[in-house]
Every structure is written in structure tokens, then in C-alpha cells.
């Protein structure tokens, strides 16, 4: 690997990102501005996550990259290859064997452990952005802990739909201080944000923000006493591994309205199938 | 003169990555002690303080040298290996020295209400760094941790400023631990 510096970024850039990461851990949930770099991939492809991962990787790491839970989708494959090529690190699809996991929009089903780092790719880091487009105003709102507007938004959900209709990027409050966007993970994953033994780092490349959750942080999904937070998922079992506890993707299988539900976490699903678990549409059952 | 030119990382990209992981884990898990290697700064700086400076500081980070650390050997080493501008405590983004020399710590920047990240990080040289002493709780700590802090009242006052405040890296020989502003400190 003589063509690139280790993990692609130059050392000056890594120091800048590393300083931002330490401040992000010191103030959980606060978005630290950083001098986001152009990466050899377009914005929206995880440039923030890639920069955070590059600043954290060591040669001894084993990297896993997932996109919506899957190891084998375009985004995951291209980022995994990027780090194989520029950092020459080992890669894996097994959650338990990975030391650094870069993720787009999911938390793995298998519980994380100490020593692991989960790096989220974040499109819009500001939870208040769709309610207040001005950065000057949202910064003031965080400063003053003025989060009433977010509760109004959740209340309007209830008034309109009878329940809190926000199903992903569900806002959370960190350590009783900052309201944070957990990135567009399904709200099913929200309970795993808090009390997690792993370090969780969030990188938004286009928006140039880094934030973090230290291990075992207190993370509360916003709700109301009479409309408590519910971590919902499709009311089915996985059609391949039969799991009733994992987050499911709905897949249209023909033009007659047929569909199937499968685990969004491909490693979890494949591991269960290898252990002999079977679902409604497992090949041997259908045949 | 040669002492100025030596003592940096032999393989900067790899060694700084490994040292940063220790710093990241330390800041994420307050009170836990990690061992680092790779820097050989001139006396009185410890290996761990040298490593932290090499990993985190460069020409964009104003640095304050406190007490004995403000000597010709250290100034030359910092200038050659990091290029960090040396400044007074009030302007520093990083500071290194013994606790008594860094005090009073209210000279250091604690960030601004809208930008709490614009605060100083203190690298405190310790004679002793052990997992005993004041009780630590807060983000990054499952139940409680203990760390031989130089004192408690200042860190309690710092916690009351949250989300403002300075962050601390404690170094002793090749070992380091961190105390971010978010940690609650109690005597006992």
C-alpha cells in the first residue's frame, strides 16, 4: 500500500477529526463541527462515516460495513473495498468478530460488546432541521435547551394519525441534555442506543458534523406519558430464518401482490439459518 | 540538539492510529487506564503526554506549557514534531503540565454556550495514576469507576458547567486515563 497514506486520509486531517471525536465523546449528543473533506465518493454515500472510520482504524482492526443491515449491498461493498485497499485491514460479515462496524441506517441485531466501535453514516445530523431550517436558530435552540418544537411535531403526529407516526430517525435525548438525531435507523433500534457497551460515533460528511454516544450513555426516545415510545417492527416472522424478534424488510416477490418479510440484518439471518432455523419460505419448505 | 529531533513516531500513520484508539477508549470510558507507546519526549514530559501531543496537536492547535514543561528542550521538541504555537493559558486549546502548575484551571477556555467544543483539553502529568480514589459516574461508566485524581472540588465545579467545561487527560509514564467534563466526581 504505497499509493495512499494508511486509511486514505492525511495525518493532518486525521488529527482534526480525532480532536473532534474526543470533544464529541466529552459532550454526548452535541454536534461538533469538523472540516469535512472531499472523499472519493459522492455525498450521501457515507462520506462522514468513512472519515470517522478512517480516523479510528488501526492495522489490527477487523471491519464490517452494513447498509440497511446488509453486508452485500452496493454501499457496503464499496466502502468495505475502499478500506481493504487503503488500510489493508481484515474484513468480516460477522458482527461478533468485528472491531469497527460502519453502518448505514441499522444497529446490528447481535448485541455489541466493549472494544467495538459502531460508526453511523448520517445524512442530516440536526434533529430540528426540518422544523427550523436556519442553522443560527437551531444552534440557539440547542444552547437554550429549547426543544418544545420537537414535542409539538410529535404531538401533531398524534393529532393527525392517532399515534407518533415517526418511524425512523426518531429523536432521542442524551444524558438529559441534547436532543439528537440517531441517523435514519428504524425506531425499532432506538432502545439499543442507550446502555450500549460499544462506542457509537456519528459522522455527517456533507453537513460537516461529528457526534458521539459514550458507552452506557442514557438515551431516551422522546414521547408523552399517554403516548409512550414503542419500538415497532413489521408484525411477522422472518420468512427465511423464522425469527420473530429481528427487524424485517418487506420484499415484493411478483406482480400479483405476493411479498415476503426477511431480516434486514443479513449476518443475523444467515447465522440463524446455519443453526438450522427455518422460515415460511425457506427453500426446503417451499420445494 | 539531537534530543529535539528524535523521540517522534517512527511510523506516524500507524503509531498515531494505535495511540488514538487508546485515547478514544480512554475518553469514552472515564477512569479506565490505558498504556501507550511510541513517543520519547524530553524530560520532564512523560511518554504518554508526548504521545497525546503527537496524536492531537499540530500547527492549528495553540498549546500552553505549564511550569517545568515550559523549558527549552520541550519547546524545541514541540516545535519540531508538532509545530504547535505556544500561547498563554487563556488562549490554549491544549495544555500540558503538572496539576499545581496548571492551576488555577479557571484560566482555561470552557467553550461557548453555542459551541461547547471550543474548550481546552488539559494533559495533566501525574506522579501516580491508579484506579482508586474519588468515585466517577456518568456517560461511559457502567456502574462506577475510581481514579487517583489530584483533587475533586475543581472537577465537581467543572461538571456543574456542563455542557461547558474543560476535558482532562491524565498521564503517568506510559499510562493515561481521561476525565471528560461529563463525569460526575465524588469523594469517598
mmCIF file of N, CA and C in Angstrom, chain A residues 142-265:
data_model
loop_
_atom_site.group_PDB
_atom_site.id
_atom_site.type_symbol
_atom_site.label_atom_id
_atom_site.label_comp_id
_atom_site.label_asym_id
_atom_site.label_seq_id
_atom_site.Cartn_x
_atom_site.Cartn_y
_atom_site.Cartn_z
ATOM 1 N N UNK A 142 -30.432 24.531 20.715
ATOM 2 C CA UNK A 142 -29.633 23.570 21.481
ATOM 3 C C UNK A 142 -28.982 24.254 22.678
ATOM 4 N N UNK A 143 -28.479 25.465 22.444
ATOM 5 C CA UNK A 143 -27.825 26.208 23.524
ATOM 6 C C UNK A 143 -28.779 26.424 24.699
ATOM 7 N N UNK A 144 -30.027 26.789 24.378
ATOM 8 C CA UNK A 144 -31.005 27.108 25.414
ATOM 9 C C UNK A 144 -31.810 25.887 25.845
ATOM 10 N N UNK A 145 -31.488 24.738 25.280
ATOM 11 C CA UNK A 145 -32.219 23.501 25.585
ATOM 12 C C UNK A 145 -33.702 23.696 25.275
ATOM 13 N N UNK A 146 -33.966 24.370 24.174
ATOM 14 C CA UNK A 146 -35.334 24.752 23.811
ATOM 15 C C UNK A 146 -35.865 23.748 22.784
ATOM 16 N N UNK A 147 -36.434 22.659 23.308
ATOM 17 C CA UNK A 147 -36.822 21.571 22.420
ATOM 18 C C UNK A 147 -38.344 21.415 22.301
ATOM 19 N N UNK A 148 -39.065 22.473 22.688
ATOM 20 C CA UNK A 148 -40.528 22.404 22.635
ATOM 21 C C UNK A 148 -41.043 22.099 21.241
ATOM 22 N N UNK A 149 -40.356 22.637 20.231
ATOM 23 C CA UNK A 149 -40.811 22.450 18.852
ATOM 24 C C UNK A 149 -40.841 20.969 18.474
ATOM 25 N N UNK A 150 -39.893 20.205 18.987
ATOM 26 C CA UNK A 150 -39.866 18.780 18.676
ATOM 27 C C UNK A 150 -41.071 18.067 19.281
ATOM 28 N N UNK A 151 -41.439 18.476 20.485
ATOM 29 C CA UNK A 151 -42.623 17.864 21.096
ATOM 30 C C UNK A 151 -43.888 18.271 20.363
ATOM 31 N N UNK A 152 -43.915 19.512 19.839
ATOM 32 C CA UNK A 152 -45.064 19.929 19.026
ATOM 33 C C UNK A 152 -45.181 19.034 17.800
ATOM 34 N N UNK A 153 -44.040 18.739 17.193
ATOM 35 C CA UNK A 153 -44.045 17.895 15.998
ATOM 36 C C UNK A 153 -44.606 16.503 16.330
ATOM 37 N N UNK A 154 -44.139 15.931 17.441
ATOM 38 C CA UNK A 154 -44.629 14.598 17.829
ATOM 39 C C UNK A 154 -46.113 14.667 18.192
ATOM 40 N N UNK A 155 -46.522 15.785 18.829
ATOM 41 C CA UNK A 155 -47.939 15.949 19.169
ATOM 42 C C UNK A 155 -48.787 16.033 17.910
ATOM 43 N N UNK A 156 -48.290 16.746 16.897
ATOM 44 C CA UNK A 156 -49.047 16.860 15.646
ATOM 45 C C UNK A 156 -49.175 15.508 14.960
ATOM 46 N N UNK A 157 -48.164 14.671 15.096
ATOM 47 C CA UNK A 157 -48.268 13.286 14.622
ATOM 48 C C UNK A 157 -49.483 12.608 15.253
ATOM 49 N N UNK A 158 -49.600 12.751 16.571
ATOM 50 C CA UNK A 158 -50.695 12.097 17.290
ATOM 51 C C UNK A 158 -52.031 12.687 16.860
ATOM 52 N N UNK A 159 -52.075 14.026 16.727
ATOM 53 C CA UNK A 159 -53.324 14.684 16.349
ATOM 54 C C UNK A 159 -53.779 14.227 14.962
ATOM 55 N N UNK A 160 -52.841 13.998 14.079
ATOM 56 C CA UNK A 160 -53.165 13.664 12.698
ATOM 57 C C UNK A 160 -53.358 12.159 12.486
ATOM 58 N N UNK A 161 -52.501 11.352 13.130
ATOM 59 C CA UNK A 161 -52.513 9.913 12.841
ATOM 60 C C UNK A 161 -52.968 9.058 14.028
ATOM 61 N N UNK A 162 -53.181 9.682 15.175
ATOM 62 C CA UNK A 162 -53.582 8.921 16.346
ATOM 63 C C UNK A 162 -52.418 8.302 17.092
ATOM 64 N N UNK A 163 -51.233 8.406 16.533
ATOM 65 C CA UNK A 163 -50.044 7.881 17.202
ATOM 66 C C UNK A 163 -48.838 8.650 16.682
ATOM 67 N N UNK A 164 -47.688 8.463 17.323
ATOM 68 C CA UNK A 164 -46.466 9.097 16.825
ATOM 69 C C UNK A 164 -46.041 8.350 15.569
ATOM 70 N N UNK A 165 -46.206 9.000 14.405
ATOM 71 C CA UNK A 165 -46.003 8.311 13.136
ATOM 72 C C UNK A 165 -44.538 8.274 12.712
ATOM 73 N N UNK A 166 -43.680 8.997 13.422
ATOM 74 C CA UNK A 166 -42.256 8.967 13.082
ATOM 75 C C UNK A 166 -41.732 7.549 13.278
ATOM 76 N N UNK A 167 -41.229 6.941 12.209
ATOM 77 C CA UNK A 167 -40.848 5.532 12.314
ATOM 78 C C UNK A 167 -39.345 5.329 12.176
ATOM 79 N N UNK A 168 -38.618 6.351 11.696
ATOM 80 C CA UNK A 168 -37.163 6.234 11.629
ATOM 81 C C UNK A 168 -36.575 7.594 11.974
ATOM 82 N N UNK A 169 -35.280 7.648 12.236
ATOM 83 C CA UNK A 169 -34.639 8.881 12.700
ATOM 84 C C UNK A 169 -35.441 9.484 13.853
ATOM 85 N N UNK A 170 -35.872 8.613 14.756
ATOM 86 C CA UNK A 170 -36.718 9.020 15.871
ATOM 87 C C UNK A 170 -35.869 9.769 16.912
ATOM 88 N N UNK A 171 -36.245 11.011 17.246
ATOM 89 C CA UNK A 171 -35.350 11.830 18.085
ATOM 90 C C UNK A 171 -35.180 11.281 19.496
ATOM 91 N N UNK A 172 -33.987 11.440 20.034
ATOM 92 C CA UNK A 172 -33.680 10.983 21.389
ATOM 93 C C UNK A 172 -33.047 12.120 22.178
ATOM 94 N N UNK A 173 -33.149 12.024 23.499
ATOM 95 C CA UNK A 173 -32.456 12.971 24.374
ATOM 96 C C UNK A 173 -31.325 12.227 25.063
ATOM 97 N N UNK A 174 -30.136 12.819 25.015
ATOM 98 C CA UNK A 174 -28.930 12.149 25.501
ATOM 99 C C UNK A 174 -28.519 12.741 26.851
ATOM 100 N N UNK A 175 -28.417 11.882 27.859
ATOM 101 C CA UNK A 175 -27.951 12.295 29.182
ATOM 102 C C UNK A 175 -28.726 13.518 29.690
ATOM 103 N N UNK A 176 -30.007 13.581 29.339
ATOM 104 C CA UNK A 176 -30.855 14.661 29.834
ATOM 105 C C UNK A 176 -30.517 16.034 29.305
ATOM 106 N N UNK A 177 -29.705 16.124 28.230
ATOM 107 C CA UNK A 177 -29.305 17.445 27.767
ATOM 108 C C UNK A 177 -29.603 17.686 26.286
ATOM 109 N N UNK A 178 -28.881 17.023 25.403
ATOM 110 C CA UNK A 178 -29.016 17.326 23.976
ATOM 111 C C UNK A 178 -30.009 16.394 23.285
ATOM 112 N N UNK A 179 -30.900 16.982 22.486
ATOM 113 C CA UNK A 179 -31.728 16.168 21.597
ATOM 114 C C UNK A 179 -30.894 15.838 20.369
ATOM 115 N N UNK A 180 -30.908 14.561 19.987
ATOM 116 C CA UNK A 180 -30.004 14.052 18.966
ATOM 117 C C UNK A 180 -30.770 13.247 17.933
ATOM 118 N N UNK A 181 -30.330 13.359 16.681
ATOM 119 C CA UNK A 181 -30.869 12.524 15.610
ATOM 120 C C UNK A 181 -30.025 11.243 15.559
ATOM 121 N N UNK A 182 -30.641 10.085 15.772
ATOM 122 C CA UNK A 182 -29.835 8.858 15.797
ATOM 123 C C UNK A 182 -29.493 8.362 14.395
ATOM 124 N N UNK A 183 -29.611 9.224 13.380
ATOM 125 C CA UNK A 183 -29.483 8.858 11.967
ATOM 126 C C UNK A 183 -30.720 8.042 11.598
ATOM 127 N N UNK A 184 -30.965 7.799 10.311
ATOM 128 C CA UNK A 184 -32.262 7.172 9.948
ATOM 129 C C UNK A 184 -32.356 5.679 10.286
ATOM 130 N N UNK A 185 -31.995 5.300 11.490
ATOM 131 C CA UNK A 185 -32.253 3.924 11.915
ATOM 132 C C UNK A 185 -33.740 3.795 12.216
ATOM 133 N N UNK A 186 -34.328 2.605 12.042
ATOM 134 C CA UNK A 186 -35.731 2.425 12.428
ATOM 135 C C UNK A 186 -35.882 2.618 13.924
ATOM 136 N N UNK A 187 -37.051 3.101 14.352
ATOM 137 C CA UNK A 187 -37.175 3.332 15.799
ATOM 138 C C UNK A 187 -37.105 2.028 16.579
ATOM 139 N N UNK A 188 -37.255 0.894 15.882
ATOM 140 C CA UNK A 188 -37.039 -0.417 16.494
ATOM 141 C C UNK A 188 -35.653 -0.503 17.137
ATOM 142 N N UNK A 189 -34.667 0.193 16.545
ATOM 143 C CA UNK A 189 -33.287 0.128 17.040
ATOM 144 C C UNK A 189 -33.018 1.094 18.188
ATOM 145 N N UNK A 190 -33.928 2.057 18.420
ATOM 146 C CA UNK A 190 -33.655 3.092 19.414
ATOM 147 C C UNK A 190 -33.288 2.573 20.812
ATOM 148 N N UNK A 191 -33.984 1.516 21.297
ATOM 149 C CA UNK A 191 -33.633 1.064 22.654
ATOM 150 C C UNK A 191 -32.196 0.596 22.788
ATOM 151 N N UNK A 192 -31.523 0.258 21.663
ATOM 152 C CA UNK A 192 -30.141 -0.210 21.747
ATOM 153 C C UNK A 192 -29.126 0.935 21.710
ATOM 154 N N UNK A 193 -29.595 2.180 21.547
ATOM 155 C CA UNK A 193 -28.675 3.320 21.574
ATOM 156 C C UNK A 193 -28.135 3.534 22.983
ATOM 157 N N UNK A 194 -29.028 3.407 23.958
ATOM 158 C CA UNK A 194 -28.650 3.670 25.349
ATOM 159 C C UNK A 194 -28.104 2.419 26.011
ATOM 160 N N UNK A 195 -27.220 2.607 26.993
ATOM 161 C CA UNK A 195 -26.688 1.478 27.751
ATOM 162 C C UNK A 195 -25.873 0.512 26.920
ATOM 163 N N UNK A 196 -25.415 0.943 25.758
ATOM 164 C CA UNK A 196 -24.676 0.050 24.863
ATOM 165 C C UNK A 196 -23.195 0.000 25.279
ATOM 166 N N UNK A 197 -22.625 -1.194 25.418
ATOM 167 C CA UNK A 197 -21.213 -1.271 25.842
ATOM 168 C C UNK A 197 -20.231 -0.748 24.801
ATOM 169 N N UNK A 198 -20.650 -0.637 23.536
ATOM 170 C CA UNK A 198 -19.745 -0.183 22.472
ATOM 171 C C UNK A 198 -19.742 1.346 22.389
ATOM 172 N N UNK A 199 -18.703 1.878 21.744
ATOM 173 C CA UNK A 199 -18.638 3.312 21.466
ATOM 174 C C UNK A 199 -19.415 3.570 20.182
ATOM 175 N N UNK A 200 -20.312 4.561 20.192
ATOM 176 C CA UNK A 200 -21.082 4.881 18.996
ATOM 177 C C UNK A 200 -20.682 6.271 18.499
ATOM 178 N N UNK A 201 -20.221 6.329 17.262
ATOM 179 C CA UNK A 201 -19.757 7.580 16.653
ATOM 180 C C UNK A 201 -20.608 7.869 15.420
ATOM 181 N N UNK A 202 -20.939 9.154 15.237
ATOM 182 C CA UNK A 202 -21.799 9.550 14.127
ATOM 183 C C UNK A 202 -21.059 10.563 13.262
ATOM 184 N N UNK A 203 -21.017 10.324 11.937
ATOM 185 C CA UNK A 203 -20.330 11.240 11.040
ATOM 186 C C UNK A 203 -21.242 11.687 9.912
ATOM 187 N N UNK A 204 -21.363 12.997 9.747
ATOM 188 C CA UNK A 204 -22.146 13.574 8.655
ATOM 189 C C UNK A 204 -21.191 14.372 7.771
ATOM 190 N N UNK A 205 -20.878 13.856 6.593
ATOM 191 C CA UNK A 205 -19.852 14.447 5.737
ATOM 192 C C UNK A 205 -20.283 15.748 5.084
ATOM 193 N N UNK A 206 -21.426 15.737 4.418
ATOM 194 C CA UNK A 206 -21.874 16.945 3.733
ATOM 195 C C UNK A 206 -22.170 18.047 4.729
ATOM 196 N N UNK A 207 -22.772 17.690 5.876
ATOM 197 C CA UNK A 207 -23.141 18.680 6.882
ATOM 198 C C UNK A 207 -21.982 18.991 7.830
ATOM 199 N N UNK A 208 -20.876 18.253 7.703
ATOM 200 C CA UNK A 208 -19.654 18.535 8.463
ATOM 201 C C UNK A 208 -19.866 18.534 9.980
ATOM 202 N N UNK A 209 -20.489 17.476 10.473
ATOM 203 C CA UNK A 209 -20.723 17.350 11.916
ATOM 204 C C UNK A 209 -20.339 15.948 12.382
ATOM 205 N N UNK A 210 -19.781 15.892 13.581
ATOM 206 C CA UNK A 210 -19.477 14.623 14.247
ATOM 207 C C UNK A 210 -20.122 14.663 15.616
ATOM 208 N N UNK A 211 -20.784 13.569 16.005
ATOM 209 C CA UNK A 211 -21.256 13.474 17.383
ATOM 210 C C UNK A 211 -21.114 12.036 17.856
ATOM 211 N N UNK A 212 -21.348 11.827 19.158
ATOM 212 C CA UNK A 212 -20.994 10.526 19.720
ATOM 213 C C UNK A 212 -21.851 10.183 20.931
ATOM 214 N N UNK A 213 -21.944 8.888 21.186
ATOM 215 C CA UNK A 213 -22.509 8.364 22.421
ATOM 216 C C UNK A 213 -21.439 7.504 23.097
ATOM 217 N N UNK A 214 -20.950 7.929 24.265
ATOM 218 C CA UNK A 214 -20.045 7.049 25.002
ATOM 219 C C UNK A 214 -20.800 5.784 25.424
ATOM 220 N N UNK A 215 -20.070 4.729 25.790
ATOM 221 C CA UNK A 215 -20.728 3.507 26.253
ATOM 222 C C UNK A 215 -21.638 3.802 27.445
ATOM 223 N N UNK A 216 -22.693 3.018 27.569
ATOM 224 C CA UNK A 216 -23.594 3.089 28.724
ATOM 225 C C UNK A 216 -24.226 4.475 28.901
ATOM 226 N N UNK A 217 -24.334 5.250 27.834
ATOM 227 C CA UNK A 217 -24.981 6.552 27.952
ATOM 228 C C UNK A 217 -26.475 6.368 28.173
ATOM 229 N N UNK A 218 -27.066 7.381 28.796
ATOM 230 C CA UNK A 218 -28.518 7.393 28.953
ATOM 231 C C UNK A 218 -29.125 8.040 27.707
ATOM 232 N N UNK A 219 -29.920 7.285 26.979
ATOM 233 C CA UNK A 219 -30.522 7.769 25.742
ATOM 234 C C UNK A 219 -32.023 7.497 25.808
ATOM 235 N N UNK A 220 -32.832 8.547 25.774
ATOM 236 C CA UNK A 220 -34.275 8.408 25.938
ATOM 237 C C UNK A 220 -34.979 8.862 24.663
ATOM 238 N N UNK A 221 -35.813 7.989 24.105
ATOM 239 C CA UNK A 221 -36.621 8.368 22.948
ATOM 240 C C UNK A 221 -37.733 9.286 23.425
ATOM 241 N N UNK A 222 -37.911 10.425 22.744
ATOM 242 C CA UNK A 222 -38.895 11.404 23.182
ATOM 243 C C UNK A 222 -40.301 10.820 23.028
ATOM 244 N N UNK A 223 -41.159 11.074 23.997
ATOM 245 C CA UNK A 223 -42.543 10.591 23.906
ATOM 246 C C UNK A 223 -43.412 11.363 24.894
ATOM 247 N N UNK A 224 -44.641 10.914 25.069
ATOM 248 C CA UNK A 224 -45.559 11.508 26.037
ATOM 249 C C UNK A 224 -46.029 10.415 26.991
ATOM 250 N N UNK A 225 -46.408 10.829 28.205
ATOM 251 C CA UNK A 225 -46.862 9.834 29.188
ATOM 252 C C UNK A 225 -47.996 8.990 28.648
ATOM 253 N N UNK A 226 -48.939 9.624 27.947
ATOM 254 C CA UNK A 226 -50.097 8.875 27.454
ATOM 255 C C UNK A 226 -49.868 8.303 26.051
ATOM 256 N N UNK A 227 -48.756 8.618 25.432
ATOM 257 C CA UNK A 227 -48.374 8.005 24.163
ATOM 258 C C UNK A 227 -46.908 7.606 24.240
ATOM 259 N N UNK A 228 -46.635 6.554 25.030
ATOM 260 C CA UNK A 228 -45.229 6.177 25.240
ATOM 261 C C UNK A 228 -44.580 5.684 23.953
ATOM 262 N N UNK A 229 -43.254 5.789 23.929
ATOM 263 C CA UNK A 229 -42.476 5.312 22.794
ATOM 264 C C UNK A 229 -42.656 3.796 22.635
ATOM 265 N N UNK A 230 -42.871 3.359 21.393
ATOM 266 C CA UNK A 230 -42.964 1.929 21.101
ATOM 267 C C UNK A 230 -41.976 1.605 19.990
ATOM 268 N N UNK A 231 -41.112 0.616 20.243
ATOM 269 C CA UNK A 231 -40.125 0.206 19.237
ATOM 270 C C UNK A 231 -40.784 -0.806 18.301
ATOM 271 N N UNK A 232 -41.384 -0.311 17.243
ATOM 272 C CA UNK A 232 -42.222 -1.186 16.425
ATOM 273 C C UNK A 232 -41.452 -1.825 15.283
ATOM 274 N N UNK A 233 -41.993 -2.935 14.792
ATOM 275 C CA UNK A 233 -41.477 -3.609 13.604
ATOM 276 C C UNK A 233 -42.660 -4.249 12.886
ATOM 277 N N UNK A 234 -42.424 -4.763 11.661
ATOM 278 C CA UNK A 234 -43.484 -5.459 10.937
ATOM 279 C C UNK A 234 -43.954 -6.649 11.763
ATOM 280 N N UNK A 235 -45.270 -6.881 11.811
ATOM 281 C CA UNK A 235 -45.835 -7.901 12.684
ATOM 282 C C UNK A 235 -45.785 -9.270 11.991
ATOM 283 N N UNK A 236 -44.592 -9.734 11.724
ATOM 284 C CA UNK A 236 -44.383 -11.020 11.036
ATOM 285 C C UNK A 236 -43.143 -11.673 11.608
ATOM 286 N N UNK A 237 -42.908 -12.912 11.148
ATOM 287 C CA UNK A 237 -41.624 -13.554 11.413
ATOM 288 C C UNK A 237 -40.824 -13.550 10.118
ATOM 289 N N UNK A 238 -39.503 -13.674 10.220
ATOM 290 C CA UNK A 238 -38.672 -13.731 9.027
ATOM 291 C C UNK A 238 -39.041 -14.963 8.215
ATOM 292 N N UNK A 239 -39.228 -14.801 6.905
ATOM 293 C CA UNK A 239 -39.623 -15.919 6.053
ATOM 294 C C UNK A 239 -38.451 -16.832 5.705
ATOM 295 N N UNK A 240 -37.249 -16.444 6.076
ATOM 296 C CA UNK A 240 -36.092 -17.306 5.788
ATOM 297 C C UNK A 240 -35.553 -17.998 7.037
ATOM 298 N N UNK A 241 -35.509 -17.251 8.169
ATOM 299 C CA UNK A 241 -34.939 -17.871 9.375
ATOM 300 C C UNK A 241 -35.968 -18.012 10.482
ATOM 301 N N UNK A 242 -37.165 -17.482 10.299
ATOM 302 C CA UNK A 242 -38.229 -17.666 11.271
ATOM 303 C C UNK A 242 -38.150 -16.791 12.500
ATOM 304 N N UNK A 243 -37.152 -15.897 12.558
ATOM 305 C CA UNK A 243 -37.007 -15.078 13.755
ATOM 306 C C UNK A 243 -38.193 -14.137 13.925
ATOM 307 N N UNK A 244 -38.724 -14.081 15.136
ATOM 308 C CA UNK A 244 -39.816 -13.165 15.426
ATOM 309 C C UNK A 244 -39.356 -11.921 16.144
ATOM 310 N N UNK A 245 -38.040 -11.789 16.316
ATOM 311 C CA UNK A 245 -37.535 -10.682 17.122
ATOM 312 C C UNK A 245 -36.695 -9.693 16.334
ATOM 313 N N UNK A 246 -36.366 -9.990 15.074
ATOM 314 C CA UNK A 246 -35.478 -9.113 14.317
ATOM 315 C C UNK A 246 -36.283 -8.109 13.496
ATOM 316 N N UNK A 247 -35.597 -7.045 13.088
ATOM 317 C CA UNK A 247 -36.234 -6.039 12.238
ATOM 318 C C UNK A 247 -36.325 -6.578 10.812
ATOM 319 N N UNK A 248 -37.505 -6.388 10.177
ATOM 320 C CA UNK A 248 -37.767 -7.050 8.895
ATOM 321 C C UNK A 248 -37.858 -6.062 7.736
ATOM 322 N N UNK A 249 -37.369 -6.498 6.586
ATOM 323 C CA UNK A 249 -37.603 -5.802 5.322
ATOM 324 C C UNK A 249 -38.756 -6.494 4.615
ATOM 325 N N UNK A 250 -39.604 -5.704 3.963
ATOM 326 C CA UNK A 250 -40.677 -6.280 3.162
ATOM 327 C C UNK A 250 -40.193 -6.332 1.713
ATOM 328 N N UNK A 251 -40.291 -7.502 1.086
ATOM 329 C CA UNK A 251 -39.801 -7.679 -0.281
ATOM 330 C C UNK A 251 -40.966 -8.108 -1.170
ATOM 331 N N UNK A 252 -41.201 -7.327 -2.241
ATOM 332 C CA UNK A 252 -42.245 -7.693 -3.209
ATOM 333 C C UNK A 252 -41.680 -8.798 -4.097
ATOM 334 N N UNK A 253 -42.393 -9.895 -4.247
ATOM 335 C CA UNK A 253 -41.831 -11.044 -4.955
ATOM 336 C C UNK A 253 -42.429 -11.275 -6.342
ATOM 337 N N UNK A 254 -43.572 -10.672 -6.662
ATOM 338 C CA UNK A 254 -44.108 -10.785 -8.027
ATOM 339 C C UNK A 254 -45.052 -9.612 -8.254
ATOM 340 N N UNK A 255 -45.783 -9.617 -9.380
ATOM 341 C CA UNK A 255 -46.713 -8.517 -9.637
ATOM 342 C C UNK A 255 -48.140 -8.905 -9.281
ATOM 343 N N UNK A 256 -48.292 -9.964 -8.456
ATOM 344 C CA UNK A 256 -49.616 -10.394 -8.013
ATOM 345 C C UNK A 256 -49.863 -9.988 -6.557
ATOM 346 N N UNK A 257 -48.996 -9.173 -6.009
ATOM 347 C CA UNK A 257 -49.168 -8.743 -4.620
ATOM 348 C C UNK A 257 -48.511 -9.663 -3.610
ATOM 349 N N UNK A 258 -47.779 -10.652 -4.083
ATOM 350 C CA UNK A 258 -47.075 -11.532 -3.133
ATOM 351 C C UNK A 258 -45.896 -10.786 -2.522
ATOM 352 N N UNK A 259 -45.595 -11.117 -1.299
ATOM 353 C CA UNK A 259 -44.487 -10.449 -0.630
ATOM 354 C C UNK A 259 -43.922 -11.377 0.430
ATOM 355 N N UNK A 260 -42.742 -11.062 0.835
ATOM 356 C CA UNK A 260 -42.129 -11.819 1.922
ATOM 357 C C UNK A 260 -41.444 -10.844 2.870
ATOM 358 N N UNK A 261 -41.271 -11.291 4.111
ATOM 359 C CA UNK A 261 -40.550 -10.495 5.105
ATOM 360 C C UNK A 261 -39.256 -11.218 5.448
ATOM 361 N N UNK A 262 -38.144 -10.484 5.378
ATOM 362 C CA UNK A 262 -36.855 -11.093 5.715
ATOM 363 C C UNK A 262 -36.105 -10.172 6.666
ATOM 364 N N UNK A 263 -35.225 -10.764 7.456
ATOM 365 C CA UNK A 263 -34.394 -9.976 8.366
ATOM 366 C C UNK A 263 -33.624 -8.938 7.559
ATOM 367 N N UNK A 264 -33.577 -7.717 8.073
ATOM 368 C CA UNK A 264 -32.745 -6.722 7.395
ATOM 369 C C UNK A 264 -31.269 -6.966 7.722
ATOM 370 N N UNK A 265 -30.992 -7.606 8.848
ATOM 371 C CA UNK A 265 -29.604 -7.905 9.232
ATOM 372 C C UNK A 265 -29.202 -9.231 8.591
#
